[in-house]
Amino acid sequence: MFDQACITNWVSVKVPEAKDRRELWLGRFPLAHAFTLVLAARRRPKIAALPAYPSNKTQQEQERWILAETWQLQSTTFTDLDKSKVDVDKECLWIVEERMFERSAAAGKAGHFQWGLDKGTHQEKWDPWERLPPHWNHGDGDGSESELEVGRKFIDTEDVKVPQKRPASPPKRSIHPRPVKRRKTRTEC
């Protein structure tokens, strides 16, 4: 998917007038052909290793066969993707959480249980690292015990009394103008 987004962006930026005329190529054969060419170039060794590869044919026929196989691979992959629903928000949240809570050299100090050490414990003693997948711990981080010391402004939530919410005040009555009764005058009688 990332490659497809990169190819789409490249076509939009590099091809003259492509940005203004997206309806002609976006989601259509020109873009699908570009995807096929990139996929064929990347997977050439794997496709050429297939038993049905025509190794005894000319180079042009081999190229056609590779493109046909790539097109077949691409069309079956996309139809399979269409059948399964993907929750993009959930995937993005998963990636963000992994970046925030992974324990690795790439994460540095932040990957060594740093959340909350500056201000205080989380609400109800929530531990962000409690149920993380094991593959988020890369084991290459070099954290020290001194990094786990709490900050000067650290507050332990057991000592803090959280005020209860006040009940909502009753809604204020709006004052509506009342009609004034007219007195009958002597001339009206």
Tab-separated table of N, CA and C in Angstrom, residues 20-134:
chain	number	residue	atom	x	y	z
A	20	ASP	N	-3.947	17.978	-12.435
A	20	ASP	CA	-5.200	18.634	-12.806
A	20	ASP	C	-6.205	17.682	-13.441
A	21	ARG	N	-5.733	16.531	-13.931
A	21	ARG	CA	-6.614	15.603	-14.649
A	21	ARG	C	-6.618	14.227	-13.981
A	22	ARG	N	-6.725	14.191	-12.678
A	22	ARG	CA	-6.662	12.916	-11.937
A	22	ARG	C	-7.751	11.939	-12.338
A	23	GLU	N	-8.887	12.453	-12.763
A	23	GLU	CA	-9.992	11.562	-13.117
A	23	GLU	C	-9.638	10.648	-14.291
A	24	LEU	N	-8.600	11.008	-15.044
A	24	LEU	CA	-8.199	10.190	-16.193
A	24	LEU	C	-7.298	9.016	-15.813
A	25	TRP	N	-6.611	9.085	-14.688
A	25	TRP	CA	-5.644	8.030	-14.368
A	25	TRP	C	-5.782	7.447	-12.968
A	26	LEU	N	-6.336	8.184	-12.019
A	26	LEU	CA	-6.422	7.689	-10.645
A	26	LEU	C	-7.446	6.556	-10.558
A	27	GLY	N	-6.987	5.375	-10.168
A	27	GLY	CA	-7.858	4.210	-10.069
A	27	GLY	C	-8.165	3.575	-11.414
A	28	ARG	N	-7.387	3.906	-12.429
A	28	ARG	CA	-7.635	3.386	-13.777
A	28	ARG	C	-6.391	2.655	-14.298
A	29	PHE	N	-6.442	2.242	-15.555
A	29	PHE	CA	-5.389	1.413	-16.131
A	29	PHE	C	-3.998	2.039	-16.139
A	30	PRO	N	-3.831	3.335	-16.409
A	30	PRO	CA	-2.457	3.859	-16.391
A	30	PRO	C	-1.764	3.660	-15.046
A	31	LEU	N	-2.491	3.899	-13.967
A	31	LEU	CA	-1.905	3.719	-12.636
A	31	LEU	C	-1.706	2.233	-12.328
A	32	ALA	N	-2.666	1.405	-12.719
A	32	ALA	CA	-2.527	-0.042	-12.513
A	32	ALA	C	-1.321	-0.578	-13.285
A	33	HIS	N	-1.085	-0.046	-14.468
A	33	HIS	CA	0.079	-0.462	-15.259
A	33	HIS	C	1.374	-0.060	-14.553
A	34	ALA	N	1.396	1.141	-13.978
A	34	ALA	CA	2.586	1.582	-13.230
A	34	ALA	C	2.825	0.673	-12.029
A	35	PHE	N	1.755	0.319	-11.307
A	35	PHE	CA	1.896	-0.608	-10.175
A	35	PHE	C	2.476	-1.937	-10.653
A	36	THR	N	1.981	-2.424	-11.783
A	36	THR	CA	2.434	-3.705	-12.316
A	36	THR	C	3.912	-3.664	-12.670
A	37	LEU	N	4.358	-2.580	-13.293
A	37	LEU	CA	5.770	-2.473	-13.676
A	37	LEU	C	6.687	-2.465	-12.457
A	38	VAL	N	6.301	-1.723	-11.421
A	38	VAL	CA	7.129	-1.667	-10.209
A	38	VAL	C	7.138	-3.025	-9.514
A	39	LEU	N	5.978	-3.645	-9.424
A	39	LEU	CA	5.886	-4.959	-8.787
A	39	LEU	C	6.694	-5.999	-9.562
A	40	ALA	N	6.645	-5.935	-10.883
A	40	ALA	CA	7.411	-6.879	-11.711
A	40	ALA	C	8.908	-6.681	-11.512
A	41	ALA	N	9.339	-5.439	-11.413
A	41	ALA	CA	10.767	-5.171	-11.214
A	41	ALA	C	11.234	-5.674	-9.857
A	42	ARG	N	10.407	-5.518	-8.838
A	42	ARG	CA	10.803	-5.948	-7.490
A	42	ARG	C	10.752	-7.459	-7.317
A	43	ARG	N	9.796	-8.098	-7.960
A	43	ARG	CA	9.600	-9.539	-7.757
A	43	ARG	C	10.176	-10.392	-8.877
A	44	ARG	N	10.919	-9.799	-9.754
A	44	ARG	CA	11.469	-10.529	-10.906
A	44	ARG	C	12.170	-11.827	-10.500
A	45	PRO	N	13.088	-11.819	-9.521
A	45	PRO	CA	13.760	-13.086	-9.168
A	45	PRO	C	12.793	-14.166	-8.680
A	46	LYS	N	11.798	-13.784	-7.898
A	46	LYS	CA	10.844	-14.778	-7.390
A	46	LYS	C	9.970	-15.322	-8.508
A	47	ILE	N	9.537	-14.417	-9.391
A	47	ILE	CA	8.674	-14.855	-10.493
A	47	ILE	C	9.460	-15.717	-11.473
A	48	ALA	N	10.704	-15.349	-11.725
A	48	ALA	CA	11.535	-16.132	-12.650
A	48	ALA	C	11.867	-17.511	-12.085
A	49	ALA	N	11.763	-17.680	-10.777
A	49	ALA	CA	12.053	-18.976	-10.153
A	49	ALA	C	10.850	-19.917	-10.175
A	50	LEU	N	9.697	-19.446	-10.627
A	50	LEU	CA	8.510	-20.304	-10.695
A	50	LEU	C	8.722	-21.416	-11.725
A	51	PRO	N	8.134	-22.593	-11.497
A	51	PRO	CA	8.335	-23.713	-12.432
A	51	PRO	C	7.787	-23.435	-13.837
A	52	ALA	N	6.771	-22.616	-13.942
A	52	ALA	CA	6.161	-22.347	-15.256
A	52	ALA	C	6.906	-21.278	-16.052
A	53	TYR	N	7.979	-20.730	-15.489
A	53	TYR	CA	8.734	-19.667	-16.171
A	53	TYR	C	9.305	-20.182	-17.493
A	54	PRO	N	9.053	-19.478	-18.595
A	54	PRO	CA	9.520	-19.951	-19.912
A	54	PRO	C	10.993	-19.618	-20.152
A	55	SER	N	11.871	-20.349	-19.520
A	55	SER	CA	13.307	-20.059	-19.616
A	55	SER	C	13.879	-20.348	-21.004
A	56	ASN	N	13.205	-21.181	-21.792
A	56	ASN	CA	13.713	-21.519	-23.125
A	56	ASN	C	13.175	-20.585	-24.214
A	57	LYS	N	12.398	-19.570	-23.834
A	57	LYS	CA	11.819	-18.635	-24.805
A	57	LYS	C	12.711	-17.404	-24.937
A	58	THR	N	12.324	-16.500	-25.825
A	58	THR	CA	13.090	-15.268	-26.029
A	58	THR	C	12.908	-14.333	-24.834
A	59	GLN	N	13.780	-13.355	-24.762
A	59	GLN	CA	13.720	-12.409	-23.644
A	59	GLN	C	12.415	-11.610	-23.666
A	60	GLN	N	11.942	-11.269	-24.843
A	60	GLN	CA	10.696	-10.515	-24.958
A	60	GLN	C	9.514	-11.350	-24.460
A	61	GLU	N	9.494	-12.629	-24.787
A	61	GLU	CA	8.426	-13.516	-24.313
A	61	GLU	C	8.518	-13.721	-22.798
A	62	GLN	N	9.737	-13.790	-22.277
A	62	GLN	CA	9.912	-13.896	-20.826
A	62	GLN	C	9.379	-12.642	-20.124
A	63	GLU	N	9.664	-11.474	-20.706
A	63	GLU	CA	9.165	-10.212	-20.135
A	63	GLU	C	7.641	-10.196	-20.113
A	64	ARG	N	7.041	-10.598	-21.217
A	64	ARG	CA	5.573	-10.644	-21.287
A	64	ARG	C	5.009	-11.597	-20.234
A	65	TRP	N	5.659	-12.742	-20.070
A	65	TRP	CA	5.192	-13.723	-19.090
A	65	TRP	C	5.302	-13.160	-17.673
A	66	ILE	N	6.426	-12.496	-17.374
A	66	ILE	CA	6.611	-11.890	-16.044
A	66	ILE	C	5.542	-10.831	-15.793
A	67	LEU	N	5.260	-9.986	-16.786
A	67	LEU	CA	4.220	-8.966	-16.628
A	67	LEU	C	2.840	-9.596	-16.437
A	68	ALA	N	2.567	-10.670	-17.189
A	68	ALA	CA	1.276	-11.350	-17.040
A	68	ALA	C	1.139	-11.967	-15.650
A	69	GLU	N	2.204	-12.598	-15.164
A	69	GLU	CA	2.175	-13.181	-13.818
A	69	GLU	C	2.028	-12.091	-12.749
A	70	THR	N	2.718	-10.992	-12.957
A	70	THR	CA	2.625	-9.884	-12.006
A	70	THR	C	1.220	-9.307	-11.995
A	71	TRP	N	0.637	-9.148	-13.182
A	71	TRP	CA	-0.732	-8.628	-13.259
A	71	TRP	C	-1.685	-9.581	-12.544
A	72	GLN	N	-1.490	-10.877	-12.739
A	72	GLN	CA	-2.328	-11.877	-12.068
A	72	GLN	C	-2.170	-11.777	-10.550
A	73	LEU	N	-0.926	-11.661	-10.103
A	73	LEU	CA	-0.657	-11.519	-8.672
A	73	LEU	C	-1.319	-10.261	-8.122
A	74	GLN	N	-1.181	-9.178	-8.854
A	74	GLN	CA	-1.752	-7.910	-8.405
A	74	GLN	C	-3.274	-7.971	-8.358
A	75	SER	N	-3.892	-8.526	-9.365
A	75	SER	CA	-5.354	-8.558	-9.393
A	75	SER	C	-5.916	-9.497	-8.329
A	76	THR	N	-5.260	-10.614	-8.044
A	76	THR	CA	-5.758	-11.500	-6.989
A	76	THR	C	-5.509	-10.905	-5.613
A	77	THR	N	-4.395	-10.205	-5.435
A	77	THR	CA	-4.109	-9.581	-4.140
A	77	THR	C	-5.133	-8.513	-3.829
A	78	PHE	N	-5.468	-7.688	-4.813
A	78	PHE	CA	-6.418	-6.607	-4.566
A	78	PHE	C	-7.827	-7.128	-4.353
A	79	THR	N	-8.219	-8.198	-5.036
A	79	THR	CA	-9.557	-8.714	-4.799
A	79	THR	C	-9.642	-9.324	-3.410
A	80	ASP	N	-8.559	-9.931	-2.938
A	80	ASP	CA	-8.561	-10.459	-1.578
A	80	ASP	C	-8.643	-9.330	-0.561
A	81	LEU	N	-7.957	-8.220	-0.831
A	81	LEU	CA	-8.003	-7.089	0.090
A	81	LEU	C	-9.387	-6.476	0.147
A	82	ASP	N	-10.084	-6.446	-0.993
A	82	ASP	CA	-11.412	-5.852	-1.016
A	82	ASP	C	-12.396	-6.657	-0.177
A	83	LYS	N	-12.197	-7.969	-0.095
A	83	LYS	CA	-13.118	-8.810	0.651
A	83	LYS	C	-12.946	-8.650	2.157
A	84	SER	N	-11.744	-8.396	2.597
A	84	SER	CA	-11.521	-8.233	4.030
A	84	SER	C	-11.517	-6.746	4.359
A	85	LYS	N	-12.264	-6.391	5.372
A	85	LYS	CA	-12.334	-4.986	5.747
A	85	LYS	C	-11.132	-4.641	6.612
A	86	VAL	N	-10.567	-3.492	6.353
A	86	VAL	CA	-9.418	-3.020	7.104
A	86	VAL	C	-9.840	-1.771	7.856
A	87	ASP	N	-9.597	-1.753	9.150
A	87	ASP	CA	-9.895	-0.583	9.962
A	87	ASP	C	-8.634	0.271	10.016
A	88	VAL	N	-8.600	1.298	9.195
A	88	VAL	CA	-7.407	2.128	9.072
A	88	VAL	C	-7.106	2.836	10.386
A	89	ASP	N	-8.136	3.328	11.062
A	89	ASP	CA	-7.918	4.013	12.336
A	89	ASP	C	-7.272	3.082	13.355
A	90	LYS	N	-7.751	1.845	13.408
A	90	LYS	CA	-7.197	0.881	14.356
A	90	LYS	C	-5.746	0.551	14.012
A	91	GLU	N	-5.462	0.386	12.725
A	91	GLU	CA	-4.093	0.107	12.295
A	91	GLU	C	-3.162	1.261	12.666
A	92	CYS	N	-3.615	2.489	12.416
A	92	CYS	CA	-2.787	3.661	12.733
A	92	CYS	C	-2.568	3.776	14.236
A	93	LEU	N	-3.614	3.540	15.015
A	93	LEU	CA	-3.483	3.591	16.468
A	93	LEU	C	-2.503	2.528	16.951
A	94	TRP	N	-2.561	1.354	16.361
A	94	TRP	CA	-1.644	0.264	16.722
A	94	TRP	C	-0.201	0.680	16.451
A	95	ILE	N	0.038	1.320	15.302
A	95	ILE	CA	1.390	1.761	14.942
A	95	ILE	C	1.873	2.838	15.902
A	96	VAL	N	0.994	3.794	16.232
A	96	VAL	CA	1.372	4.869	17.161
A	96	VAL	C	1.682	4.294	18.536
A	97	GLU	N	0.843	3.380	19.018
A	97	GLU	CA	1.094	2.777	20.326
A	97	GLU	C	2.407	2.008	20.330
A	98	GLU	N	2.695	1.308	19.263
A	98	GLU	CA	3.961	0.579	19.202
A	98	GLU	C	5.131	1.548	19.275
A	99	ARG	N	5.047	2.654	18.538
A	99	ARG	CA	6.130	3.642	18.569
A	99	ARG	C	6.263	4.260	19.959
A	100	MET	N	5.145	4.451	20.664
A	100	MET	CA	5.179	5.089	21.977
A	100	MET	C	5.693	4.160	23.067
A	101	PHE	N	5.352	2.880	22.982
A	101	PHE	CA	5.618	1.986	24.101
A	101	PHE	C	6.626	0.879	23.815
A	102	GLU	N	7.210	0.842	22.631
A	102	GLU	CA	8.192	-0.204	22.373
A	102	GLU	C	9.435	0.033	23.229
A	103	ARG	N	10.082	-1.049	23.578
A	103	ARG	CA	11.324	-0.970	24.348
A	103	ARG	C	12.446	-1.384	23.419
A	104	SER	N	13.169	-0.375	22.933
A	104	SER	CA	14.234	-0.644	21.970
A	104	SER	C	15.277	0.454	22.040
A	105	ALA	N	16.391	0.219	21.372
A	105	ALA	CA	17.436	1.238	21.289
A	105	ALA	C	16.937	2.437	20.500
A	106	ALA	N	16.078	2.198	19.508
A	106	ALA	CA	15.537	3.308	18.712
A	106	ALA	C	14.668	4.221	19.569
A	107	ALA	N	13.968	3.659	20.551
A	107	ALA	CA	13.118	4.471	21.425
A	107	ALA	C	13.942	5.224	22.460
A	108	GLY	N	15.146	4.745	22.739
A	108	GLY	CA	16.020	5.423	23.700
A	108	GLY	C	15.443	5.418	25.104
A	109	LYS	N	15.638	6.548	25.817
A	109	LYS	CA	15.130	6.652	27.185
A	109	LYS	C	13.620	6.490	27.249
A	110	ALA	N	12.930	7.002	26.240
A	110	ALA	CA	11.466	6.943	26.250
A	110	ALA	C	10.959	5.504	26.287
A	111	GLY	N	11.746	4.561	25.805
A	111	GLY	CA	11.339	3.169	25.805
A	111	GLY	C	11.661	2.443	27.094
A	112	HIS	N	12.100	3.172	28.113
A	112	HIS	CA	12.470	2.540	29.377
A	112	HIS	C	11.551	3.027	30.498
A	113	PHE	N	10.274	2.734	30.371
A	113	PHE	CA	9.262	2.996	31.399
A	113	PHE	C	9.250	4.451	31.872
A	114	GLN	N	9.329	5.404	30.961
A	114	GLN	CA	9.415	6.810	31.347
A	114	GLN	C	8.064	7.484	31.566
A	115	TRP	N	6.998	6.928	31.043
A	115	TRP	CA	5.703	7.592	31.132
A	115	TRP	C	5.263	7.743	32.583
A	116	GLY	N	5.025	8.960	33.010
A	116	GLY	CA	4.501	9.234	34.337
A	116	GLY	C	5.548	9.519	35.387
A	117	LEU	N	6.823	9.331	35.105
A	117	LEU	CA	7.847	9.543	36.127
A	117	LEU	C	8.035	11.018	36.457
A	118	ASP	N	7.609	11.907	35.591
A	118	ASP	CA	7.792	13.330	35.859
A	118	ASP	C	6.657	13.911	36.694
A	119	LYS	N	5.417	13.465	36.498
A	119	LYS	CA	4.271	14.072	37.171
A	119	LYS	C	3.637	13.182	38.229
A	120	GLY	N	3.501	11.925	37.958
A	120	GLY	CA	2.856	11.053	38.931
A	120	GLY	C	2.319	9.792	38.293
A	121	THR	N	1.781	8.932	39.143
A	121	THR	CA	1.239	7.676	38.636
A	121	THR	C	-0.018	7.956	37.824
A	122	HIS	N	-0.328	7.030	36.961
A	122	HIS	CA	-1.503	7.186	36.124
A	122	HIS	C	-2.760	6.915	36.940
A	123	GLN	N	-3.886	7.323	36.400
A	123	GLN	CA	-5.159	7.135	37.076
A	123	GLN	C	-5.383	5.656	37.365
A	124	GLU	N	-5.788	5.382	38.590
A	124	GLU	CA	-6.046	4.019	39.062
A	124	GLU	C	-4.843	3.098	38.856
A	125	LYS	N	-3.637	3.680	38.958
A	125	LYS	CA	-2.370	2.937	38.848
A	125	LYS	C	-2.249	2.182	37.521
A	126	TRP	N	-2.769	2.769	36.445
A	126	TRP	CA	-2.700	2.151	35.123
A	126	TRP	C	-1.248	2.006	34.696
A	127	ASP	N	-0.882	0.830	34.227
A	127	ASP	CA	0.475	0.567	33.756
A	127	ASP	C	0.436	0.378	32.241
A	128	PRO	N	0.975	1.337	31.468
A	128	PRO	CA	0.895	1.236	30.007
A	128	PRO	C	1.629	0.032	29.433
A	129	TRP	N	2.577	-0.527	30.158
A	129	TRP	CA	3.370	-1.648	29.637
A	129	TRP	C	2.819	-3.002	30.071
A	130	GLU	N	1.682	-3.014	30.748
A	130	GLU	CA	1.183	-4.249	31.346
A	130	GLU	C	0.847	-5.335	30.319
A	131	ARG	N	0.081	-5.019	29.295
A	131	ARG	CA	-0.370	-6.053	28.362
A	131	ARG	C	0.132	-5.809	26.940
A	132	LEU	N	1.374	-5.465	26.800
A	132	LEU	CA	1.921	-5.206	25.469
A	132	LEU	C	2.383	-6.504	24.815
A	133	PRO	N	2.321	-6.567	23.495
A	133	PRO	CA	2.818	-7.764	22.810
A	133	PRO	C	4.313	-7.943	23.057
A	134	PRO	N	4.774	-9.170	23.198
A	134	PRO	CA	6.192	-9.402	23.499
A	134	PRO	C	7.143	-8.904	22.409
